[in-house]
Amino acid sequence: VQLVESGGGSVQAGGSLTLSCVLSGYKRDCMGWFRQAPGKERVWVASIESDGTTEYADSVKGRFTISKGSGATTLYLQMTSLKPEDSALYYCAAQCGKDNGTWYAYYWGQGTQVTVS
């Protein structure tokens, strides 16, 4: 399984960015996005199941949208109304799930940096 993110960058508060992730070797079950700010743990942001069901962390609900491209080989995260606290390294993830309220994933991309000023 290989995941390659792109689309990160620097943006002013209130702006928008769309992250992309190309997945190979994986076409089923949960895919998602996590993020890690400097000095903090990596946290779940959003996920999408094979049937299209989506979930979002409360901190991004209403501002971020997760979606899949055709063939489920591309994952997107559309981010709007960005805030400085959204600044983090964003990771694409596959084979994700939730255990006792904590999200996890087995496969990870290398991360793409998002900076909001």
PDB file of C-alpha atoms in Angstrom:
ATOM      1  CA  VAL A   1       0.000   0.000   0.000  1.00  0.00           C
ATOM      2  CA  GLN A   2       1.352   3.399  -0.975  1.00  0.00           C
ATOM      3  CA  LEU A   3      -0.126   6.796  -0.165  1.00  0.00           C
ATOM      4  CA  VAL A   4       1.231  10.058  -1.581  1.00  0.00           C
ATOM      5  CA  GLU A   5      -0.171  13.407  -0.457  1.00  0.00           C
ATOM      6  CA  SER A   6       0.015  16.750  -2.213  1.00  0.00           C
ATOM      7  CA  GLY A   7      -1.630  20.146  -2.088  1.00  0.00           C
ATOM      8  CA  GLY A   8      -0.282  21.563   1.129  1.00  0.00           C
ATOM      9  CA  GLY A   9       1.012  25.107   1.352  1.00  0.00           C
ATOM     10  CA  SER A  10       0.717  28.451   3.072  1.00  0.00           C
ATOM     11  CA  VAL A  11      -2.517  30.407   3.157  1.00  0.00           C
ATOM     12  CA  GLN A  12      -3.974  33.342   5.046  1.00  0.00           C
ATOM     13  CA  ALA A  13      -6.676  32.823   7.633  1.00  0.00           C
ATOM     14  CA  GLY A  14     -10.054  32.479   5.979  1.00  0.00           C
ATOM     15  CA  GLY A  15      -8.548  30.969   2.881  1.00  0.00           C
ATOM     16  CA  SER A  16      -8.933  27.532   1.319  1.00  0.00           C
ATOM     17  CA  LEU A  17      -6.770  24.602   0.316  1.00  0.00           C
ATOM     18  CA  THR A  18      -7.491  21.179  -1.136  1.00  0.00           C
ATOM     19  CA  LEU A  19      -5.269  18.246  -0.237  1.00  0.00           C
ATOM     20  CA  SER A  20      -5.009  15.198  -2.467  1.00  0.00           C
ATOM     21  CA  CYS A  21      -3.787  11.694  -1.775  1.00  0.00           C
ATOM     22  CA  VAL A  22      -3.119   9.037  -4.389  1.00  0.00           C
ATOM     23  CA  LEU A  23      -3.498   5.527  -3.030  1.00  0.00           C
ATOM     24  CA  SER A  24      -2.183   2.370  -4.616  1.00  0.00           C
ATOM     25  CA  GLY A  25      -2.668  -1.172  -3.438  1.00  0.00           C
ATOM     26  CA  TYR A  26      -5.757  -0.286  -1.417  1.00  0.00           C
ATOM     27  CA  LYS A  27      -9.383  -0.022  -2.533  1.00  0.00           C
ATOM     28  CA  ARG A  28     -11.608  -0.874   0.373  1.00  0.00           C
ATOM     29  CA  ASP A  29     -12.791   0.145   3.812  1.00  0.00           C
ATOM     30  CA  CYS A  30     -11.896   3.314   5.640  1.00  0.00           C
ATOM     31  CA  MET A  31      -9.687   6.097   4.333  1.00  0.00           C
ATOM     32  CA  GLY A  32      -9.031   9.307   6.169  1.00  0.00           C
ATOM     33  CA  TRP A  33      -6.967  12.338   7.086  1.00  0.00           C
ATOM     34  CA  PHE A  34      -5.062  12.997  10.279  1.00  0.00           C
ATOM     35  CA  ARG A  35      -2.945  15.971  11.282  1.00  0.00           C
ATOM     36  CA  GLN A  36      -0.109  16.716  13.672  1.00  0.00           C
ATOM     37  CA  ALA A  37       0.797  20.152  14.909  1.00  0.00           C
ATOM     38  CA  PRO A  38       4.300  20.845  16.292  1.00  0.00           C
ATOM     39  CA  GLY A  39       4.672  19.446  19.787  1.00  0.00           C
ATOM     40  CA  LYS A  40       1.304  17.710  19.688  1.00  0.00           C
ATOM     41  CA  GLU A  41       0.049  14.215  18.980  1.00  0.00           C
ATOM     42  CA  ARG A  42      -1.312  13.203  15.611  1.00  0.00           C
ATOM     43  CA  VAL A  43      -5.102  13.469  15.621  1.00  0.00           C
ATOM     44  CA  TRP A  44      -7.890  12.307  13.378  1.00  0.00           C
ATOM     45  CA  VAL A  45      -9.516  14.922  11.135  1.00  0.00           C
ATOM     46  CA  ALA A  46     -11.968  13.125   8.856  1.00  0.00           C
ATOM     47  CA  SER A  47     -12.723   9.722   7.398  1.00  0.00           C
ATOM     48  CA  ILE A  48     -14.759   8.167   4.629  1.00  0.00           C
ATOM     49  CA  GLU A  49     -15.968   4.590   4.403  1.00  0.00           C
ATOM     50  CA  SER A  50     -16.335   2.436   1.326  1.00  0.00           C
ATOM     51  CA  ASP A  51     -20.073   3.268   1.190  1.00  0.00           C
ATOM     52  CA  GLY A  52     -19.329   6.988   1.242  1.00  0.00           C
ATOM     53  CA  THR A  53     -20.218   7.603   4.890  1.00  0.00           C
ATOM     54  CA  THR A  54     -18.147  10.470   6.268  1.00  0.00           C
ATOM     55  CA  GLU A  55     -17.215  11.595   9.758  1.00  0.00           C
ATOM     56  CA  TYR A  56     -15.458  14.740  10.915  1.00  0.00           C
ATOM     57  CA  ALA A  57     -13.736  15.952  14.015  1.00  0.00           C
ATOM     58  CA  ASP A  58     -15.750  18.670  15.720  1.00  0.00           C
ATOM     59  CA  SER A  59     -12.942  21.164  15.129  1.00  0.00           C
ATOM     60  CA  VAL A  60     -13.334  20.946  11.339  1.00  0.00           C
ATOM     61  CA  LYS A  61     -17.011  20.083  10.928  1.00  0.00           C
ATOM     62  CA  GLY A  62     -18.702  22.449   8.483  1.00  0.00           C
ATOM     63  CA  ARG A  63     -15.369  23.702   7.113  1.00  0.00           C
ATOM     64  CA  PHE A  64     -13.652  20.581   5.739  1.00  0.00           C
ATOM     65  CA  THR A  65     -15.008  18.078   3.243  1.00  0.00           C
ATOM     66  CA  ILE A  66     -13.534  14.629   2.611  1.00  0.00           C
ATOM     67  CA  SER A  67     -14.235  12.871  -0.667  1.00  0.00           C
ATOM     68  CA  LYS A  68     -12.971  10.123  -2.939  1.00  0.00           C
ATOM     69  CA  GLY A  69     -12.159  10.276  -6.601  1.00  0.00           C
ATOM     70  CA  SER A  70     -13.427   7.757  -9.123  1.00  0.00           C
ATOM     71  CA  GLY A  71     -12.137   4.268  -8.510  1.00  0.00           C
ATOM     72  CA  ALA A  72     -11.398   5.221  -4.903  1.00  0.00           C
ATOM     73  CA  THR A  73      -7.728   5.650  -5.749  1.00  0.00           C
ATOM     74  CA  THR A  74      -7.659   9.330  -4.864  1.00  0.00           C
ATOM     75  CA  LEU A  75      -8.673  10.907  -1.586  1.00  0.00           C
ATOM     76  CA  TYR A  76      -9.337  14.619  -1.134  1.00  0.00           C
ATOM     77  CA  LEU A  77      -9.688  17.000   1.754  1.00  0.00           C
ATOM     78  CA  GLN A  78     -11.233  20.336   0.835  1.00  0.00           C
ATOM     79  CA  MET A  79     -10.481  22.856   3.560  1.00  0.00           C
ATOM     80  CA  THR A  80     -12.246  26.211   3.775  1.00  0.00           C
ATOM     81  CA  SER A  81     -12.371  29.035   6.321  1.00  0.00           C
ATOM     82  CA  LEU A  82      -8.925  27.993   7.466  1.00  0.00           C
ATOM     83  CA  LYS A  83      -7.712  29.111  10.883  1.00  0.00           C
ATOM     84  CA  PRO A  84      -4.174  29.391  12.277  1.00  0.00           C
ATOM     85  CA  GLU A  85      -4.967  26.431  14.538  1.00  0.00           C
ATOM     86  CA  ASP A  86      -5.431  24.289  11.419  1.00  0.00           C
ATOM     87  CA  SER A  87      -1.683  24.578  10.761  1.00  0.00           C
ATOM     88  CA  ALA A  88      -0.191  21.081  10.885  1.00  0.00           C
ATOM     89  CA  LEU A  89       1.353  18.267   8.933  1.00  0.00           C
ATOM     90  CA  TYR A  90      -1.571  16.498   7.295  1.00  0.00           C
ATOM     91  CA  TYR A  91      -1.412  12.736   6.723  1.00  0.00           C
ATOM     92  CA  CYS A  92      -3.458  10.604   4.398  1.00  0.00           C
ATOM     93  CA  ALA A  93      -4.364   7.263   5.972  1.00  0.00           C
ATOM     94  CA  ALA A  94      -5.893   3.965   4.920  1.00  0.00           C
ATOM     95  CA  GLN A  95      -7.458   1.033   6.719  1.00  0.00           C
ATOM     96  CA  CYS A  96      -8.588   3.293   9.497  1.00  0.00           C
ATOM     97  CA  GLY A  97     -11.039   2.668  12.286  1.00  0.00           C
ATOM     98  CA  LYS A  98     -12.098   3.704  15.739  1.00  0.00           C
ATOM     99  CA  ASP A  99     -11.320   1.858  18.966  1.00  0.00           C
ATOM    100  CA  ASN A 100     -12.880   3.095  22.205  1.00  0.00           C
ATOM    101  CA  GLY A 101     -13.342   6.509  20.614  1.00  0.00           C
ATOM    102  CA  THR A 102      -9.767   6.782  19.366  1.00  0.00           C
ATOM    103  CA  TRP A 103      -9.126   6.729  15.624  1.00  0.00           C
ATOM    104  CA  TYR A 104      -6.246   4.717  14.197  1.00  0.00           C
ATOM    105  CA  ALA A 105      -4.906   3.685  10.786  1.00  0.00           C
ATOM    106  CA  TYR A 106      -2.563   1.040   9.494  1.00  0.00           C
ATOM    107  CA  TYR A 107      -1.188   2.805   6.429  1.00  0.00           C
ATOM    108  CA  TRP A 108       0.148   6.349   6.232  1.00  0.00           C
ATOM    109  CA  GLY A 109       1.417   8.828   3.694  1.00  0.00           C
ATOM    110  CA  GLN A 110       4.480  10.981   4.279  1.00  0.00           C
ATOM    111  CA  GLY A 111       2.476  14.087   5.135  1.00  0.00           C
ATOM    112  CA  THR A 112       1.950  17.486   3.554  1.00  0.00           C
ATOM    113  CA  GLN A 113       2.392  20.742   5.454  1.00  0.00           C
ATOM    114  CA  VAL A 114      -0.420  23.251   5.821  1.00  0.00           C
ATOM    115  CA  THR A 115       0.411  26.636   7.320  1.00  0.00           C
ATOM    116  CA  VAL A 116      -2.282  29.217   8.049  1.00  0.00           C
ATOM    117  CA  SER A 117      -1.225  32.714   9.086  1.00  0.00           C
TER     118      SER A 117
END
